[in-house]
Amino acid sequence: MLVLLLGTGIYLTIRLRFLNIRRLGFALKCAFGLEDGRREKKTGETGRRGKAGKNGRVSSFSSLTTELAATIGTGNILGVSTAMVLGGPGALFWMVAASVTGMATKLVESTLAVKYRGRNEKGQVAGGPMYVMERAFPNRRIGHLLAVSFALFAVCASFGMGNMTQANSIADALLVTFGVPKAKSGLIFTILTILVVLGGIGSIGRVTQFVVPFMGIAYMVGTVAVILFHWKNIPMAIGGIFTAALSPQAVSGGLFGQVTASAFQSLRWGVSRGIFSNEAGLGASGISAAAADTEDYIKQGYISMTGVFLDTVVICTATGLALAASGVLGATDSAGNPLTGTALTLAAFQSALGEFGGQFMGISIVLFAFATIIGWAYQGERAFEFLLGGRVKYNLLYRFLYGLVAFAGCICPLQIVWSLSDICNGLMAVPNLICVLALSGGICKELQRRDKNFLFD
């Protein structure tokens, strides 16, 4: 799976002639509403700005924050610490490297999702890889089979990766930081989840528009504070990360204690945790992208692409550098077991900010994970709806069931939850990547033609 995901990203990067890198600045301007209006006139696309959730549509920014809510979660905090313990500090390098090619995959899959979106029985916009497969795949019979397979796996992933892993991290963070029993955490967040997701994409979009920017900025401020506190260690930390990533020999010592890993282990864990974090190639974020209130599917594809950059290149890099510079990698607990996951990240923040650092990290994990839960609720619901032929009368059943699964995630053993998530990721990626590769020729030419002719000055 790692070869398929990484290989697809590299292939599309080359086929797009590095548009994912060359046009990143334009994509960020579009995402934050800073794009020059003259270009809007050239394309003839302005996008509608109706009521949030009307006809299943939300603004392009709400669409992006819903995507980010689904991707910015435990992978940005706990996934980074897990990768750097199991794959060594060099795993951070491969997380970032994989995200650069992942932007190409996200650009293509999100552009396709918006271009080929459909409608449910109420006339609301509904899109995602399953609609692309059914409407545009060269062989209609195979396309339908891929569409049903993807939708089924996406529903499973919404319960696993989108819900249970996040709920489990919330329960762990509240238990370690504030001593809240896991069952109590499960009850509280089950109720909160149901209250938010009952309102559909309109309610989810309004919540993510507030929560995602707030938690992202707050977390980055705290992380930068930890890095600056250990500023003397920054050169050694960066050098160690590059050495560990590219050296064929296992590395340890210095800032990294007894953490050891070969270059292959760094590659493996860096790529896998990076994909878990930004979800490039899995296809689910295309479901949120398709809800954007615009007909300019290429521009929306660029906006969606920025999610990978913000998620991994910015937030994961900051987390990894804080872990490396603080010197907590390789640290052990009172029983002599290596610190990892929540405990390792808490130790990094406490090293600079004391008791407040631990509390800050605990709250950050809760916000990040809860945002992912509600972001994935929409994506899973659209896949569930597709399996029922676009009928929406069972959506309430899915929303209540989704909320109850959050309780199960809080009290289930960690290993079971993460194993289920990895399996769901792999199953969902296969039909999506088959579709992306099959349709890449036409959409890549369209992206290049748009780029050359009139999209940019």
Tab-separated table of C-alpha atoms in Angstrom:
chain	number	residue	atom	x	y	z
A	1	MET	CA	0.000	0.000	0.000
A	2	LEU	CA	2.814	2.415	0.808
A	3	VAL	CA	4.398	1.757	-2.588
A	4	LEU	CA	1.047	2.300	-4.314
A	5	LEU	CA	0.246	5.514	-2.419
A	6	LEU	CA	3.709	7.038	-2.687
A	7	GLY	CA	4.148	5.853	-6.275
A	8	THR	CA	0.858	7.425	-7.343
A	9	GLY	CA	1.878	10.735	-5.781
A	10	ILE	CA	5.240	10.726	-7.573
A	11	TYR	CA	3.634	9.740	-10.890
A	12	LEU	CA	1.017	12.498	-10.689
A	13	THR	CA	3.589	15.090	-9.620
A	14	ILE	CA	5.598	14.375	-12.762
A	15	ARG	CA	2.529	14.186	-14.991
A	16	LEU	CA	1.283	17.536	-13.649
A	17	ARG	CA	4.726	19.027	-14.286
A	18	PHE	CA	4.997	19.895	-10.592
A	19	LEU	CA	1.862	22.065	-10.495
A	20	ASN	CA	1.325	20.914	-6.914
A	21	ILE	CA	4.577	22.697	-5.986
A	22	ARG	CA	4.661	25.560	-8.487
A	23	ARG	CA	1.102	26.708	-7.787
A	24	LEU	CA	1.062	26.208	-4.031
A	25	GLY	CA	1.130	29.978	-3.475
A	26	PHE	CA	-1.930	30.448	-5.676
A	27	ALA	CA	-3.713	27.604	-3.896
A	28	LEU	CA	-3.079	29.159	-0.472
A	29	LYS	CA	-4.359	32.539	-1.708
A	30	CYS	CA	-7.546	30.876	-2.916
A	31	ALA	CA	-7.977	28.985	0.344
A	32	PHE	CA	-7.793	32.167	2.420
A	33	GLY	CA	-9.783	34.352	0.032
A	34	LEU	CA	-6.799	36.427	-1.140
A	35	GLU	CA	-6.904	35.461	-4.810
A	36	ASP	CA	-6.970	38.335	-7.315
A	37	GLY	CA	-10.521	39.000	-8.512
A	38	ARG	CA	-9.271	39.593	-12.056
A	39	ARG	CA	-8.512	35.924	-12.383
A	40	GLU	CA	-12.067	35.168	-11.304
A	41	LYS	CA	-13.264	37.185	-14.305
A	42	LYS	CA	-10.958	35.314	-16.642
A	43	THR	CA	-12.383	31.964	-15.588
A	44	GLY	CA	-15.955	33.191	-15.464
A	45	GLU	CA	-16.411	31.454	-12.108
A	46	THR	CA	-17.285	33.426	-9.008
A	47	GLY	CA	-18.999	30.801	-6.886
A	48	ARG	CA	-22.218	31.310	-4.985
A	49	ARG	CA	-22.285	32.391	-1.386
A	50	GLY	CA	-25.616	31.070	-0.179
A	51	LYS	CA	-26.775	29.968	3.218
A	52	ALA	CA	-24.491	27.352	4.779
A	53	GLY	CA	-25.827	23.915	4.055
A	54	LYS	CA	-28.459	25.093	1.531
A	55	ASN	CA	-28.900	22.416	-1.162
A	56	GLY	CA	-26.041	20.539	0.471
A	57	ARG	CA	-23.547	23.296	-0.365
A	58	VAL	CA	-21.236	25.344	1.819
A	59	SER	CA	-18.647	28.010	1.008
A	60	SER	CA	-15.262	26.940	-0.364
A	61	PHE	CA	-13.680	27.903	2.956
A	62	SER	CA	-16.206	25.837	4.941
A	63	SER	CA	-15.525	22.955	2.598
A	64	LEU	CA	-11.792	23.278	3.299
A	65	THR	CA	-12.252	23.543	7.077
A	66	THR	CA	-14.465	20.452	7.012
A	67	GLU	CA	-11.705	18.641	5.116
A	68	LEU	CA	-9.112	19.918	7.575
A	69	ALA	CA	-11.319	18.950	10.497
A	70	ALA	CA	-11.355	15.396	9.158
A	71	THR	CA	-7.579	15.315	8.601
A	72	ILE	CA	-6.124	17.483	11.390
A	73	GLY	CA	-6.454	15.122	14.309
A	74	THR	CA	-4.433	12.696	16.351
A	75	GLY	CA	-2.178	12.024	13.364
A	76	ASN	CA	-0.702	15.513	13.753
A	77	ILE	CA	0.215	14.938	17.391
A	78	LEU	CA	0.154	11.278	18.385
A	79	GLY	CA	0.871	10.016	14.864
A	80	VAL	CA	4.048	12.092	14.700
A	81	SER	CA	5.278	10.858	18.076
A	82	THR	CA	4.505	7.239	17.146
A	83	ALA	CA	6.358	7.579	13.839
A	84	MET	CA	9.425	9.152	15.468
A	85	VAL	CA	9.610	6.456	18.150
A	86	LEU	CA	9.114	3.453	15.851
A	87	GLY	CA	10.851	4.926	12.795
A	88	GLY	CA	13.362	7.184	14.505
A	89	PRO	CA	13.613	10.965	14.090
A	90	GLY	CA	14.123	10.517	10.338
A	91	ALA	CA	10.463	9.532	10.015
A	92	LEU	CA	9.582	13.233	10.172
A	93	PHE	CA	11.562	13.869	6.968
A	94	TRP	CA	9.620	11.170	5.127
A	95	MET	CA	6.302	12.423	6.464
A	96	VAL	CA	6.989	15.802	4.856
A	97	ALA	CA	8.447	14.319	1.652
A	98	ALA	CA	5.407	12.095	1.184
A	99	SER	CA	3.078	15.044	1.736
A	100	VAL	CA	4.666	16.994	-1.150
A	101	THR	CA	3.745	14.246	-3.614
A	102	GLY	CA	0.504	13.714	-1.721
A	103	MET	CA	-0.545	17.223	-2.711
A	104	ALA	CA	-0.609	16.075	-6.344
A	105	THR	CA	-2.832	13.140	-5.449
A	106	LYS	CA	-5.165	15.376	-3.432
A	107	LEU	CA	-5.316	17.932	-6.268
A	108	VAL	CA	-6.381	15.319	-8.815
A	109	GLU	CA	-8.822	13.380	-6.640
A	110	SER	CA	-10.544	16.508	-5.305
A	111	THR	CA	-10.816	18.094	-8.761
A	112	LEU	CA	-12.443	14.909	-10.045
A	113	ALA	CA	-14.784	14.783	-7.033
A	114	VAL	CA	-16.117	18.298	-7.682
A	115	LYS	CA	-16.331	17.846	-11.457
A	116	TYR	CA	-18.371	14.631	-11.304
A	117	ARG	CA	-20.505	15.264	-8.223
A	118	GLY	CA	-24.184	14.365	-8.287
A	119	ARG	CA	-27.304	14.896	-6.183
A	120	ASN	CA	-29.329	12.850	-3.741
A	121	GLU	CA	-33.099	12.374	-3.808
A	122	LYS	CA	-33.626	15.778	-2.132
A	123	GLY	CA	-31.608	17.566	-4.796
A	124	GLN	CA	-28.702	18.212	-2.435
A	125	VAL	CA	-25.167	18.136	-3.799
A	126	ALA	CA	-23.435	14.826	-3.103
A	127	GLY	CA	-20.001	13.903	-4.366
A	128	GLY	CA	-16.833	11.978	-3.771
A	129	PRO	CA	-14.830	9.197	-5.405
A	130	MET	CA	-17.869	6.893	-5.540
A	131	TYR	CA	-19.670	9.335	-7.848
A	132	VAL	CA	-16.518	9.757	-9.965
A	133	MET	CA	-16.197	5.989	-10.334
A	134	GLU	CA	-19.821	5.530	-11.331
A	135	ARG	CA	-20.009	8.505	-13.718
A	136	ALA	CA	-16.565	8.687	-15.324
A	137	PHE	CA	-14.763	5.342	-15.063
A	138	PRO	CA	-14.163	3.947	-18.593
A	139	ASN	CA	-15.896	0.632	-17.870
A	140	ARG	CA	-19.278	1.335	-16.260
A	141	ARG	CA	-19.674	-2.110	-14.698
A	142	ILE	CA	-16.239	-2.014	-13.094
A	143	GLY	CA	-16.818	1.609	-12.136
A	144	HIS	CA	-20.006	0.695	-10.271
A	145	LEU	CA	-18.221	-2.131	-8.469
A	146	LEU	CA	-15.404	0.212	-7.444
A	147	ALA	CA	-17.925	2.840	-6.325
A	148	VAL	CA	-19.836	0.445	-4.072
A	149	SER	CA	-16.571	-0.935	-2.666
A	150	PHE	CA	-15.214	2.522	-1.901
A	151	ALA	CA	-18.443	3.687	-0.267
A	152	LEU	CA	-18.589	0.581	1.925
A	153	PHE	CA	-14.964	0.967	2.999
A	154	ALA	CA	-15.459	4.703	3.583
A	155	VAL	CA	-18.332	4.016	5.969
A	156	CYS	CA	-16.127	1.548	7.850
A	157	ALA	CA	-13.282	4.086	7.890
A	158	SER	CA	-15.593	6.768	9.263
A	159	PHE	CA	-16.318	4.543	12.251
A	160	GLY	CA	-12.682	3.469	12.635
A	161	MET	CA	-10.155	6.132	11.624
A	162	GLY	CA	-12.601	9.035	11.704
A	163	ASN	CA	-14.254	8.213	14.990
A	164	MET	CA	-12.880	5.451	17.232
A	165	THR	CA	-9.190	6.404	17.034
A	166	GLN	CA	-10.021	10.028	17.764
A	167	ALA	CA	-12.373	9.174	20.630
A	168	ASN	CA	-9.739	6.862	22.089
A	169	SER	CA	-7.189	9.678	22.025
A	170	ILE	CA	-9.670	12.058	23.674
A	171	ALA	CA	-10.287	9.592	26.496
A	172	ASP	CA	-6.552	8.978	26.992
A	173	ALA	CA	-5.742	12.699	27.010
A	174	LEU	CA	-8.463	13.543	29.534
A	175	LEU	CA	-7.487	10.604	31.738
A	176	VAL	CA	-3.765	11.397	31.761
A	177	THR	CA	-4.129	15.180	31.988
A	178	PHE	CA	-7.207	15.717	34.150
A	179	GLY	CA	-7.983	12.271	35.596
A	180	VAL	CA	-11.381	12.006	33.847
A	181	PRO	CA	-12.591	8.355	33.641
A	182	LYS	CA	-12.824	7.039	30.074
A	183	ALA	CA	-16.473	6.067	30.359
A	184	LYS	CA	-17.382	9.602	31.445
A	185	SER	CA	-15.432	11.073	28.534
A	186	GLY	CA	-17.201	8.690	26.177
A	187	LEU	CA	-20.637	9.741	27.416
A	188	ILE	CA	-19.895	13.473	27.115
A	189	PHE	CA	-18.421	13.302	23.624
A	190	THR	CA	-21.099	10.939	22.373
A	191	ILE	CA	-23.720	13.555	23.258
A	192	LEU	CA	-21.654	16.404	21.751
A	193	THR	CA	-21.061	14.462	18.544
A	194	ILE	CA	-24.742	13.676	18.072
A	195	LEU	CA	-25.747	17.303	18.745
A	196	VAL	CA	-23.338	18.613	16.079
A	197	VAL	CA	-23.826	16.003	13.347
A	198	LEU	CA	-27.628	16.055	13.572
A	199	GLY	CA	-27.556	19.397	11.741
A	200	GLY	CA	-25.798	17.916	8.712
A	201	ILE	CA	-23.179	19.720	6.615
A	202	GLY	CA	-24.514	23.182	7.555
A	203	SER	CA	-23.999	22.570	11.274
A	204	ILE	CA	-20.700	20.770	10.747
A	205	GLY	CA	-19.428	23.562	8.480
A	206	ARG	CA	-20.286	26.276	11.026
A	207	VAL	CA	-18.504	24.414	13.829
A	208	THR	CA	-15.399	23.614	11.788
A	209	GLN	CA	-15.141	27.209	10.511
A	210	PHE	CA	-14.631	28.288	14.121
A	211	VAL	CA	-12.851	25.317	15.690
A	212	VAL	CA	-10.272	24.535	12.980
A	213	PRO	CA	-8.655	28.002	12.669
A	214	PHE	CA	-8.780	28.540	16.439
A	215	MET	CA	-7.213	25.219	17.391
A	216	GLY	CA	-4.659	25.399	14.560
A	217	ILE	CA	-3.383	28.841	15.538
A	218	ALA	CA	-3.406	28.076	19.274
A	219	TYR	CA	-1.555	24.798	18.772
A	220	MET	CA	1.071	26.390	16.526
A	221	VAL	CA	1.706	29.148	19.098
A	222	GLY	CA	2.243	26.562	21.829
A	223	THR	CA	4.454	24.385	19.634
A	224	VAL	CA	6.625	27.309	18.549
A	225	ALA	CA	7.009	28.257	22.232
A	226	VAL	CA	8.392	24.770	22.964
A	227	ILE	CA	10.783	24.955	20.009
A	228	LEU	CA	12.046	28.412	20.973
A	229	PHE	CA	12.535	27.323	24.593
A	230	HIS	CA	14.959	24.664	23.299
A	231	TRP	CA	16.398	26.888	20.550
A	232	LYS	CA	19.978	25.789	21.244
A	233	ASN	CA	19.030	22.241	20.247
A	234	ILE	CA	17.398	23.173	16.931
A	235	PRO	CA	20.502	22.758	14.669
A	236	MET	CA	21.310	19.384	16.236
A	237	ALA	CA	17.680	18.275	15.981
A	238	ILE	CA	17.393	19.195	12.281
A	239	GLY	CA	20.737	17.584	11.470
A	240	GLY	CA	19.740	14.428	13.324
A	241	ILE	CA	16.433	14.213	11.444
A	242	PHE	CA	18.135	14.400	8.029
A	243	THR	CA	20.905	11.999	9.044
A	244	ALA	CA	18.456	9.453	10.413
A	245	ALA	CA	16.279	9.675	7.290
A	246	LEU	CA	19.052	9.171	4.763
A	247	SER	CA	21.564	6.980	6.591
A	248	PRO	CA	21.310	3.226	5.932
A	249	GLN	CA	22.582	2.558	9.454
A	250	ALA	CA	20.543	2.698	12.644
A	251	VAL	CA	21.078	5.886	14.620
A	252	SER	CA	20.743	6.700	18.302
A	253	GLY	CA	22.229	8.800	21.052
A	254	GLY	CA	22.465	12.562	21.493
A	255	LEU	CA	19.079	14.235	21.661
A	256	PHE	CA	17.368	11.015	20.650
A	257	GLY	CA	18.352	8.768	23.539
A	258	GLN	CA	17.976	5.091	22.753
A	259	VAL	CA	15.668	5.531	19.759
A	260	THR	CA	17.064	3.411	16.925
A	261	ALA	CA	15.773	2.852	13.414
A	262	SER	CA	17.140	2.094	9.966
A	263	ALA	CA	16.496	4.323	6.980
A	264	PHE	CA	13.905	1.824	5.743
A	265	GLN	CA	12.048	1.951	9.059
A	266	SER	CA	12.112	5.748	8.910
A	267	LEU	CA	10.645	5.630	5.405
A	268	ARG	CA	7.992	3.106	6.332
A	269	TRP	CA	6.712	4.809	9.468
A	270	GLY	CA	7.080	8.324	8.100
A	271	VAL	CA	5.057	7.623	4.970
A	272	SER	CA	2.384	5.551	6.728
A	273	ARG	CA	1.787	8.043	9.549
A	274	GLY	CA	1.925	10.938	7.085
A	275	ILE	CA	-0.813	9.345	4.991
A	276	PHE	CA	-2.844	8.690	8.141
A	277	SER	CA	-2.512	12.381	8.968
A	278	ASN	CA	-3.310	14.052	5.617
A	279	GLU	CA	-5.291	11.218	3.954
A	280	ALA	CA	-3.936	11.986	0.474
A	281	GLY	CA	-4.868	9.059	-1.745
A	282	LEU	CA	-7.630	7.748	0.482
A	283	GLY	CA	-10.243	9.817	-1.355
A	284	ALA	CA	-12.509	10.693	1.558
A	285	SER	CA	-11.680	14.413	1.537
A	286	GLY	CA	-13.103	14.611	-1.984
A	287	ILE	CA	-16.525	14.107	-0.394
A	288	SER	CA	-16.121	17.364	1.542
A	289	ALA	CA	-14.604	19.162	-1.450
A	290	ALA	CA	-17.669	18.277	-3.520
A	291	ALA	CA	-19.878	20.235	-1.085
A	292	ALA	CA	-18.186	23.532	-2.041
A	293	ASP	CA	-20.497	26.198	-3.419
A	294	THR	CA	-18.638	26.740	-6.696
A	295	GLU	CA	-18.667	25.429	-10.235
A	296	ASP	CA	-14.926	25.997	-10.668
A	297	TYR	CA	-13.802	22.460	-9.923
A	298	ILE	CA	-10.155	23.157	-10.748
A	299	LYS	CA	-9.889	26.056	-8.322
A	300	GLN	CA	-11.602	23.980	-5.634
A	301	GLY	CA	-9.103	21.197	-6.306
A	302	TYR	CA	-6.269	23.630	-5.542
A	303	ILE	CA	-8.028	24.783	-2.366
A	304	SER	CA	-8.416	21.177	-1.264
A	305	MET	CA	-4.735	20.526	-1.992
A	306	THR	CA	-3.685	23.100	0.623
A	307	GLY	CA	-5.105	20.813	3.287
A	308	VAL	CA	-2.155	18.440	2.829
A	309	PHE	CA	0.330	21.297	3.102
A	310	LEU	CA	-1.235	22.800	6.232
A	311	ASP	CA	-1.779	19.424	7.847
A	312	THR	CA	1.621	17.810	7.353
A	313	VAL	CA	4.199	20.328	6.153
A	314	VAL	CA	3.147	22.919	8.743
A	315	ILE	CA	1.561	21.224	11.765
A	316	CYS	CA	3.312	17.821	11.700
A	317	THR	CA	6.704	19.453	11.092
A	318	ALA	CA	6.192	21.767	14.065
A	319	THR	CA	5.184	18.831	16.272
A	320	GLY	CA	8.153	16.719	15.181
A	321	LEU	CA	10.648	19.545	15.653
A	322	ALA	CA	9.278	20.194	19.148
A	323	LEU	CA	9.732	16.506	20.019
A	324	ALA	CA	13.255	16.405	18.586
A	325	ALA	CA	14.487	19.681	20.116
A	326	SER	CA	13.046	18.992	23.566
A	327	GLY	CA	15.114	15.818	23.924
A	328	VAL	CA	12.222	13.609	25.053
A	329	LEU	CA	12.681	11.017	22.291
A	330	GLY	CA	13.993	7.876	23.915
A	331	ALA	CA	12.800	8.879	27.398
A	332	THR	CA	11.227	6.195	29.598
A	333	ASP	CA	8.590	6.130	32.307
A	334	SER	CA	9.043	5.006	35.917
A	335	ALA	CA	8.737	1.356	34.859
A	336	GLY	CA	11.447	1.714	32.216
A	337	ASN	CA	9.072	1.595	29.234
A	338	PRO	CA	9.726	4.044	26.353
A	339	LEU	CA	7.422	7.042	26.251
A	340	THR	CA	5.233	7.211	23.163
A	341	GLY	CA	1.941	8.673	21.990
A	342	THR	CA	0.199	10.989	24.440
A	343	ALA	CA	2.791	10.573	27.192
A	344	LEU	CA	5.700	11.529	24.912
A	345	THR	CA	4.002	14.643	23.549
A	346	LEU	CA	2.950	15.722	27.042
A	347	ALA	CA	6.564	15.356	28.186
A	348	ALA	CA	7.795	17.611	25.354
A	349	PHE	CA	5.382	20.402	26.233
A	350	GLN	CA	5.955	20.039	29.972
A	351	SER	CA	9.703	20.387	29.402
A	352	ALA	CA	9.129	23.977	28.278
A	353	LEU	CA	5.795	25.050	29.735
A	354	GLY	CA	5.630	23.028	32.929
A	355	GLU	CA	2.258	21.839	34.222
A	356	PHE	CA	0.459	24.278	31.913
A	357	GLY	CA	2.167	22.614	28.937
A	358	GLY	CA	0.633	19.265	29.843
A	359	GLN	CA	-2.808	20.798	30.224
A	360	PHE	CA	-2.434	22.713	26.961
A	361	MET	CA	-1.485	19.546	25.097
A	362	GLY	CA	-4.361	17.617	26.626
A	363	ILE	CA	-6.851	20.266	25.474
A	364	SER	CA	-5.224	20.395	22.010
A	365	ILE	CA	-5.610	16.644	21.550
A	366	VAL	CA	-9.267	16.871	22.581
A	367	LEU	CA	-10.015	19.704	20.114
A	368	PHE	CA	-8.087	18.144	17.237
A	369	ALA	CA	-9.701	14.749	17.735
A	370	PHE	CA	-13.234	16.104	18.154
A	371	ALA	CA	-12.872	18.183	14.981
A	372	THR	CA	-11.884	15.014	13.115
A	373	ILE	CA	-14.891	13.155	14.490
A	374	ILE	CA	-17.396	15.716	13.239
A	375	GLY	CA	-15.561	16.224	9.926
A	376	TRP	CA	-15.639	12.509	9.181
A	377	ALA	CA	-19.314	12.313	10.111
A	378	TYR	CA	-20.242	14.145	6.899
A	379	GLN	CA	-17.909	12.068	4.736
A	380	GLY	CA	-19.152	8.787	6.159
A	381	GLU	CA	-22.781	9.865	5.856
A	382	ARG	CA	-22.421	10.693	2.166
A	383	ALA	CA	-20.863	7.265	1.536
A	384	PHE	CA	-23.666	5.615	3.545
A	385	GLU	CA	-26.233	7.573	1.542
A	386	PHE	CA	-24.642	6.452	-1.742
A	387	LEU	CA	-24.942	2.793	-0.734
A	388	LEU	CA	-28.691	3.361	-0.283
A	389	GLY	CA	-29.080	4.818	-3.757
A	390	GLY	CA	-29.099	8.471	-2.712
A	391	ARG	CA	-31.964	8.014	-0.253
A	392	VAL	CA	-31.619	10.238	2.790
A	393	LYS	CA	-34.307	8.878	5.098
A	394	TYR	CA	-31.792	6.682	6.921
A	395	ASN	CA	-29.246	9.470	7.507
A	396	LEU	CA	-30.515	10.095	11.045
A	397	LEU	CA	-29.876	6.443	11.852
A	398	TYR	CA	-26.275	6.818	10.671
A	399	ARG	CA	-25.779	9.994	12.737
A	400	PHE	CA	-27.000	8.398	15.963
A	401	LEU	CA	-24.983	5.239	15.326
A	402	TYR	CA	-21.918	7.374	14.599
A	403	GLY	CA	-22.313	9.115	17.947
A	404	LEU	CA	-22.582	5.801	19.806
A	405	VAL	CA	-19.416	4.518	18.140
A	406	ALA	CA	-17.540	7.433	19.760
A	407	PHE	CA	-18.379	5.919	23.148
A	408	ALA	CA	-17.032	2.524	22.055
A	409	GLY	CA	-13.803	4.185	20.886
A	410	CYS	CA	-13.267	5.768	24.289
A	411	ILE	CA	-13.357	2.471	26.163
A	412	CYS	CA	-11.827	0.030	23.619
A	413	PRO	CA	-8.138	-1.026	23.859
A	414	LEU	CA	-5.836	1.212	21.826
A	415	GLN	CA	-4.292	-1.523	19.648
A	416	ILE	CA	-7.659	-2.801	18.425
A	417	VAL	CA	-8.743	0.706	17.454
A	418	TRP	CA	-5.563	1.547	15.501
A	419	SER	CA	-5.451	-1.844	13.739
A	420	LEU	CA	-9.036	-1.370	12.549
A	421	SER	CA	-8.152	2.108	11.266
A	422	ASP	CA	-5.126	0.937	9.268
A	423	ILE	CA	-7.166	-1.845	7.650
A	424	CYS	CA	-9.945	0.570	6.688
A	425	ASN	CA	-7.406	3.011	5.234
A	426	GLY	CA	-5.905	0.376	2.993
A	427	LEU	CA	-9.246	-0.966	1.788
A	428	MET	CA	-10.516	2.532	0.962
A	429	ALA	CA	-7.345	3.586	-0.875
A	430	VAL	CA	-7.327	0.726	-3.395
A	431	PRO	CA	-10.481	1.568	-5.423
A	432	ASN	CA	-9.750	5.300	-5.123
A	433	LEU	CA	-6.228	5.029	-6.535
A	434	ILE	CA	-7.389	2.733	-9.341
A	435	CYS	CA	-9.904	5.406	-10.337
A	436	VAL	CA	-7.443	8.293	-9.988
A	437	LEU	CA	-4.845	6.556	-12.151
A	438	ALA	CA	-7.428	5.536	-14.767
A	439	LEU	CA	-8.695	9.123	-15.137
A	440	SER	CA	-5.413	10.934	-14.533
A	441	GLY	CA	-4.612	11.436	-18.220
A	442	GLY	CA	-7.581	13.641	-19.021
A	443	ILE	CA	-7.707	15.597	-15.767
A	444	CYS	CA	-3.933	16.274	-15.751
A	445	LYS	CA	-4.156	17.661	-19.292
A	446	GLU	CA	-7.094	19.821	-18.239
A	447	LEU	CA	-5.163	21.170	-15.239
A	448	GLN	CA	-2.147	21.968	-17.421
A	449	ARG	CA	-4.297	23.612	-20.107
A	450	ARG	CA	-6.071	25.748	-17.533
A	451	ASP	CA	-2.745	26.708	-15.989
A	452	LYS	CA	-1.218	27.630	-19.346
A	453	ASN	CA	-4.122	29.498	-20.889
A	454	PHE	CA	-5.779	31.752	-18.369
A	455	LEU	CA	-5.762	30.742	-14.726
A	456	PHE	CA	-2.521	32.503	-13.785
A	457	ASP	CA	-0.795	35.757	-14.720
